[in-house]
Coordinates of C-alpha atoms in Angstrom, one line a residue:
M62 CA 72.3 -28.7 132.7
R63 CA 74.0 -25.6 131.5
R64 CA 71.9 -26.1 128.2
G65 CA 68.8 -26.2 129.6
I66 CA 69.3 -23.2 132.4
I67 CA 69.7 -20.8 128.3
K68 CA 66.8 -22.0 126.5
R69 CA 64.5 -21.6 129.5
A70 CA 65.8 -18.3 129.6
L71 CA 66.0 -17.2 126.5
F72 CA 62.3 -19.1 126.2
V73 CA 61.2 -15.9 129.2
A74 CA 63.7 -13.4 127.2
F75 CA 61.0 -13.9 123.9
I76 CA 57.9 -14.2 126.0
F77 CA 59.7 -10.7 127.5
G78 CA 60.3 -9.3 125.4
S79 CA 56.7 -10.4 122.4
L80 CA 55.7 -8.7 125.7
L81 CA 57.1 -5.5 125.3
I82 CA 56.6 -5.3 121.9
Y83 CA 53.1 -5.8 122.2
A84 CA 53.3 -2.9 124.9
Y85 CA 54.8 -0.1 122.5
L86 CA 52.5 -1.0 119.7
A87 CA 49.9 -0.4 121.6
S88 CA 50.7 2.6 123.1
R89 CA 51.4 4.1 119.9
G90 CA 47.5 3.5 118.9
L91 CA 49.0 1.1 116.1
F92 CA 47.2 -2.4 117.6
G93 CA 45.3 -3.5 120.2
M94 CA 43.3 -5.9 121.5
P95 CA 39.4 -5.6 122.0
C96 CA 37.6 -7.2 124.8
I97 CA 35.4 -10.8 123.1
F98 CA 33.1 -10.9 126.1
Y99 CA 32.6 -7.1 126.1
E100 CA 32.5 -7.1 122.3
I101 CA 29.4 -10.3 122.6
T102 CA 27.9 -9.0 126.2
H103 CA 27.9 -5.8 126.4
L104 CA 28.6 -6.9 130.2
Y105 CA 32.6 -5.5 131.1
C106 CA 34.0 -9.4 133.0
P107 CA 36.5 -9.2 135.2
G108 CA 40.2 -8.3 132.7
C109 CA 38.2 -5.5 131.2
G110 CA 40.4 -2.4 130.8
A111 CA 43.8 -4.5 131.5
S112 CA 45.7 -3.9 128.5
R113 CA 45.2 -0.1 129.9
L114 CA 45.8 -1.3 132.8
F115 CA 49.5 -2.0 131.9
L116 CA 49.6 1.3 129.1
N117 CA 49.1 3.0 132.1
I118 CA 51.9 1.4 134.5
F119 CA 54.6 1.9 130.9
T120 CA 53.2 5.5 131.4
F121 CA 54.3 6.3 134.7
K122 CA 49.9 7.0 134.8
F123 CA 49.3 4.9 137.9
Y124 CA 46.0 6.8 138.7
A125 CA 45.1 6.0 135.2
A126 CA 46.3 2.4 135.6
F127 CA 43.5 1.8 138.3
R128 CA 40.8 3.2 137.4
M129 CA 40.8 1.1 134.5
N130 CA 40.9 -2.4 136.3
P131 CA 40.9 -1.4 140.0
L132 CA 41.3 -5.2 140.6
L133 CA 43.5 -6.5 139.4
F134 CA 46.2 -3.1 140.2
V135 CA 45.2 -4.1 143.2
L136 CA 46.2 -7.5 142.9
L137 CA 49.4 -7.0 140.6
P138 CA 52.4 -6.3 143.1
F139 CA 51.6 -10.3 144.4
I140 CA 51.6 -11.6 141.2
A141 CA 54.5 -10.1 139.4
I142 CA 56.5 -11.5 143.1
Y143 CA 55.1 -14.4 142.6
L144 CA 55.5 -15.1 138.8
V145 CA 59.5 -13.3 139.3
I146 CA 59.7 -16.7 141.9
A147 CA 58.7 -19.0 139.5
I148 CA 60.4 -18.1 136.6
Y149 CA 63.4 -18.0 138.3
Y150 CA 63.0 -21.5 139.6
Y151 CA 61.7 -22.5 136.1
I152 CA 64.9 -21.1 135.0
I153 CA 66.9 -23.2 136.8
G154 CA 64.5 -26.3 136.8
K155 CA 63.6 -26.3 140.7
P156 CA 60.4 -26.7 142.3
N157 CA 58.7 -23.7 143.1
P158 CA 58.6 -23.6 147.3
I159 CA 55.8 -20.8 147.3
D160 CA 53.1 -23.9 145.6
R161 CA 53.5 -26.7 148.4
R162 CA 53.1 -23.3 151.3
I163 CA 49.3 -21.8 149.0
P164 CA 46.9 -22.9 151.2
R165 CA 44.3 -25.6 148.2
C166 CA 42.2 -22.9 148.2
V167 CA 43.2 -20.2 147.2
P168 CA 42.6 -20.7 144.3
F169 CA 38.8 -20.6 144.7
I170 CA 39.2 -18.0 146.3
L171 CA 40.6 -16.7 143.9
V172 CA 38.0 -17.0 141.1
L173 CA 35.1 -16.4 143.7
I174 CA 36.2 -12.4 143.8
L175 CA 37.4 -13.1 139.6
I176 CA 33.4 -14.0 139.7
I177 CA 31.6 -10.8 142.8
Y178 CA 33.7 -8.4 140.6
G179 CA 32.9 -8.8 137.3
I180 CA 29.1 -8.9 138.5
L181 CA 29.5 -5.6 140.5
R182 CA 31.6 -3.6 137.8
N183 CA 28.3 -4.7 135.9
I184 CA 25.1 -3.2 138.0
P185 CA 25.0 0.6 137.7
F186 CA 26.3 1.7 141.7
F187 CA 29.2 0.1 141.5
S188 CA 30.5 1.7 138.1
Y189 CA 33.7 3.2 139.6
L190 CA 34.8 -0.7 139.2
A191 CA 33.9 -0.5 135.2
P192 CA 36.9 0.4 133.0
T193 CA 37.1 4.8 132.4
P194 CA 36.2 5.9 129.1
I195 CA 39.2 6.8 126.7
N196 CA 40.3 10.4 126.2

């Protein structure tokens, strides 16, 4: 049992460390991941600006982070709380009790919100939802 907890904790630490290395390299301009959807269609997907959002959060530029992806910025605290709880229960090897309490319609509602958000941010009237250009 203890050995399994150590393996899971190391796995989580590896993922977290990899994300930190990516954030560091991207903040220095050494590495960046373009949005494939935008490169092909020249339309903003619901996730466009997410990398720059996280980089701005890491440097405590919260307004700039909000301008990159307002929806993700608003949802981020809820996602973070859920992930911390899920990682905790994953490490100790028990089922996550929150999963049983979330109604089954919530994932479908979130997908619907993402689709509507993806459409709106490409309409000129809602241009404030699009990621701001890099200075």
